[in-house]
Amino acid sequence: MTDKDLIKLALEAREKAYVPYSNFKVGAALLAKDGTVFTGCNVESASYSPTTCGERTALLKAVSEGYREFDTIAVVGSLEKISFPCGVCRQFLREFGLEIRVIVATSADNYQVRLLKDLLPDSFGPEDLV
Ligand code: THU
């Protein structure tokens, strides 16, 4: 699975976004360490706060299927300007590893790569619950 292939899966997932309120579609494709990919999109709610981001949808699908080790997540929000994961999604991903690669893209030809630890420095995580 190349970075470009993962971005293409995120773009496909983005088309499934349920966004009647913001009209802002987000798609994510999460690559587990064994090569399995879980996709997700944002799903909004009329009462707003239950809205779930695309990244968290993908992670929830993966963890609920028994996966806990991840290599990379590709995220596509706006197709005009690269958008980065929100703070809640950074924290949610962080639970499963600071070394997760985060690809942010508008297309398979326009993307940037970060490590989660650089997007969420000095973070609080499972190791801190001592
Ligand atoms: N959204 C995501 O899906 N991921 C993010 O990282 C940022 C925001 C969604 C939530 C909402 O449905 C829409 O984008 C506008 O905020």
Tab-separated table of C-alpha atoms and ligand atoms in Angstrom:
chain	number	residue	atom	x	y	z
A	1	MET	CA	0.000	0.000	0.000
A	2	THR	CA	1.674	3.210	-1.155
A	3	ASP	CA	0.950	6.652	0.269
A	4	LYS	CA	-0.794	7.564	-2.985
A	5	ASP	CA	-3.000	4.465	-2.848
A	6	LEU	CA	-3.964	5.266	0.737
A	7	ILE	CA	-4.869	8.826	-0.270
A	8	LYS	CA	-7.071	7.455	-3.069
A	9	LEU	CA	-8.939	5.312	-0.517
A	10	ALA	CA	-9.391	8.381	1.706
A	11	LEU	CA	-10.780	10.276	-1.279
A	12	GLU	CA	-13.264	7.469	-1.944
A	13	ALA	CA	-14.312	7.418	1.716
A	14	ARG	CA	-14.717	11.195	1.619
A	15	GLU	CA	-17.515	10.784	-0.919
A	16	LYS	CA	-19.542	8.905	1.697
A	17	ALA	CA	-19.413	11.788	4.191
A	18	TYR	CA	-22.763	12.722	5.753
A	19	VAL	CA	-22.411	16.484	6.080
A	20	PRO	CA	-25.787	18.258	5.755
A	21	TYR	CA	-24.740	21.002	8.201
A	22	SER	CA	-21.151	21.933	7.331
A	23	ASN	CA	-21.044	20.548	3.797
A	24	PHE	CA	-17.351	19.889	4.562
A	25	LYS	CA	-16.463	16.344	3.573
A	26	VAL	CA	-13.601	14.470	5.198
A	27	GLY	CA	-12.311	11.028	4.302
A	28	ALA	CA	-9.682	8.961	6.049
A	29	ALA	CA	-7.888	5.715	5.334
A	30	LEU	CA	-6.064	4.059	8.214
A	31	LEU	CA	-3.368	1.494	7.439
A	32	ALA	CA	-2.853	-1.123	10.137
A	33	LYS	CA	0.598	-2.621	10.593
A	34	ASP	CA	-0.518	-5.891	9.008
A	35	GLY	CA	-1.592	-4.084	5.836
A	36	THR	CA	-5.328	-3.960	6.499
A	37	VAL	CA	-6.979	-0.625	5.650
A	38	PHE	CA	-9.979	0.872	7.435
A	39	THR	CA	-11.688	3.861	5.899
A	40	GLY	CA	-13.935	6.461	7.480
A	41	CYS	CA	-15.833	9.654	6.774
A	42	ASN	CA	-17.304	12.362	8.933
A	43	VAL	CA	-20.881	11.815	10.071
A	44	GLU	CA	-22.773	14.854	11.330
A	45	SER	CA	-25.778	15.172	13.627
A	46	ALA	CA	-28.644	17.637	13.848
A	47	SER	CA	-27.678	18.198	17.465
A	48	TYR	CA	-24.110	18.949	16.287
A	49	SER	CA	-21.989	17.675	19.175
A	50	PRO	CA	-22.338	13.963	18.329
A	51	THR	CA	-20.634	14.657	14.996
A	52	THR	CA	-17.793	12.244	14.397
A	53	CYS	CA	-14.787	13.166	12.303
A	54	GLY	CA	-13.559	10.998	9.447
A	55	GLU	CA	-10.356	10.083	11.261
A	56	ARG	CA	-12.194	8.871	14.343
A	57	THR	CA	-14.682	6.906	12.264
A	58	ALA	CA	-11.787	5.002	10.685
A	59	LEU	CA	-10.101	4.415	14.029
A	60	LEU	CA	-13.320	3.270	15.691
A	61	LYS	CA	-13.922	0.807	12.873
A	62	ALA	CA	-10.398	-0.559	13.215
A	63	VAL	CA	-10.282	-0.871	16.991
A	64	SER	CA	-13.745	-2.398	17.113
A	65	GLU	CA	-12.495	-5.043	14.690
A	66	GLY	CA	-9.594	-5.867	16.995
A	67	TYR	CA	-6.826	-3.774	15.428
A	68	ARG	CA	-4.569	-1.664	17.650
A	69	GLU	CA	-1.339	-1.225	15.737
A	70	PHE	CA	-1.227	1.331	12.981
A	71	ASP	CA	1.308	2.573	10.492
A	72	THR	CA	-0.283	5.488	8.642
A	73	ILE	CA	-3.499	7.454	8.296
A	74	ALA	CA	-4.319	9.457	5.179
A	75	VAL	CA	-6.793	12.319	5.555
A	76	VAL	CA	-8.506	14.406	2.891
A	77	GLY	CA	-10.683	17.358	3.847
A	78	SER	CA	-10.842	20.360	1.540
A	79	LEU	CA	-9.820	19.641	-2.041
A	80	GLU	CA	-8.519	23.206	-2.374
A	81	LYS	CA	-6.278	23.521	0.656
A	82	ILE	CA	-4.679	20.846	2.816
A	83	SER	CA	-6.441	20.504	6.159
A	84	PHE	CA	-4.921	18.867	9.208
A	85	PRO	CA	-6.695	16.647	11.763
A	86	CYS	CA	-8.478	18.445	14.591
A	87	GLY	CA	-7.149	18.302	18.131
A	88	VAL	CA	-9.651	15.689	19.245
A	89	CYS	CA	-8.635	13.348	16.422
A	90	ARG	CA	-4.933	13.876	17.172
A	91	GLN	CA	-5.558	12.870	20.776
A	92	PHE	CA	-7.699	9.911	19.732
A	93	LEU	CA	-4.995	8.628	17.380
A	94	ARG	CA	-2.315	9.230	19.995
A	95	GLU	CA	-3.828	6.503	22.140
A	96	PHE	CA	-2.426	4.009	19.637
A	97	GLY	CA	1.011	5.442	19.042
A	98	LEU	CA	2.979	8.613	18.608
A	99	GLU	CA	4.825	7.138	15.635
A	100	ILE	CA	1.727	6.921	13.413
A	101	ARG	CA	2.386	8.658	10.105
A	102	VAL	CA	-0.241	11.237	9.182
A	103	ILE	CA	-0.710	12.046	5.513
A	104	VAL	CA	-2.740	15.160	4.783
A	105	ALA	CA	-3.764	15.590	1.196
A	106	THR	CA	-5.960	17.298	-1.320
A	107	SER	CA	-5.135	14.640	-3.919
A	108	ALA	CA	-2.658	11.842	-4.560
A	109	ASP	CA	-0.407	14.457	-6.154
A	110	ASN	CA	-0.570	17.052	-3.394
A	111	TYR	CA	0.175	15.848	0.094
A	112	GLN	CA	2.337	16.287	3.147
A	113	VAL	CA	3.475	13.735	5.708
A	114	ARG	CA	3.905	14.257	9.444
A	115	LEU	CA	4.423	12.066	12.470
A	116	LEU	CA	1.658	12.191	15.037
A	117	LYS	CA	4.207	13.080	17.726
A	118	ASP	CA	4.998	16.263	15.812
A	119	LEU	CA	1.320	17.177	15.527
A	120	LEU	CA	0.747	16.623	19.240
A	121	PRO	CA	3.903	17.481	21.190
A	122	ASP	CA	4.172	16.907	24.958
A	123	SER	CA	0.964	14.905	24.851
A	124	PHE	CA	-0.877	12.981	27.523
A	125	GLY	CA	-1.312	9.294	26.860
A	126	PRO	CA	-1.772	5.831	28.334
A	127	GLU	CA	1.760	5.762	29.799
A	128	ASP	CA	0.936	8.791	31.929
A	129	LEU	CA	-1.779	7.028	33.909
A	130	VAL	CA	0.551	5.858	36.676
B	1	THU	N1	-13.854	17.210	10.554
B	1	THU	C1	-13.275	15.995	10.367
B	1	THU	O1	-13.916	15.043	9.919
B	1	THU	N2	-11.968	15.847	10.694
B	1	THU	C2	-11.182	16.842	11.210
B	1	THU	O2	-10.051	16.600	11.577
B	1	THU	C3	-11.708	18.203	11.276
B	1	THU	C4	-13.173	18.365	11.074
B	1	THU	C5	-15.280	17.363	10.216
B	1	THU	C6	-16.194	17.607	11.367
B	1	THU	C7	-17.357	18.288	10.681
B	1	THU	O3	-18.224	17.284	10.151
B	1	THU	C8	-16.729	19.030	9.513
B	1	THU	O4	-15.440	18.451	9.335
B	1	THU	C9	-16.575	20.511	9.727
B	1	THU	O5	-15.908	20.784	10.910
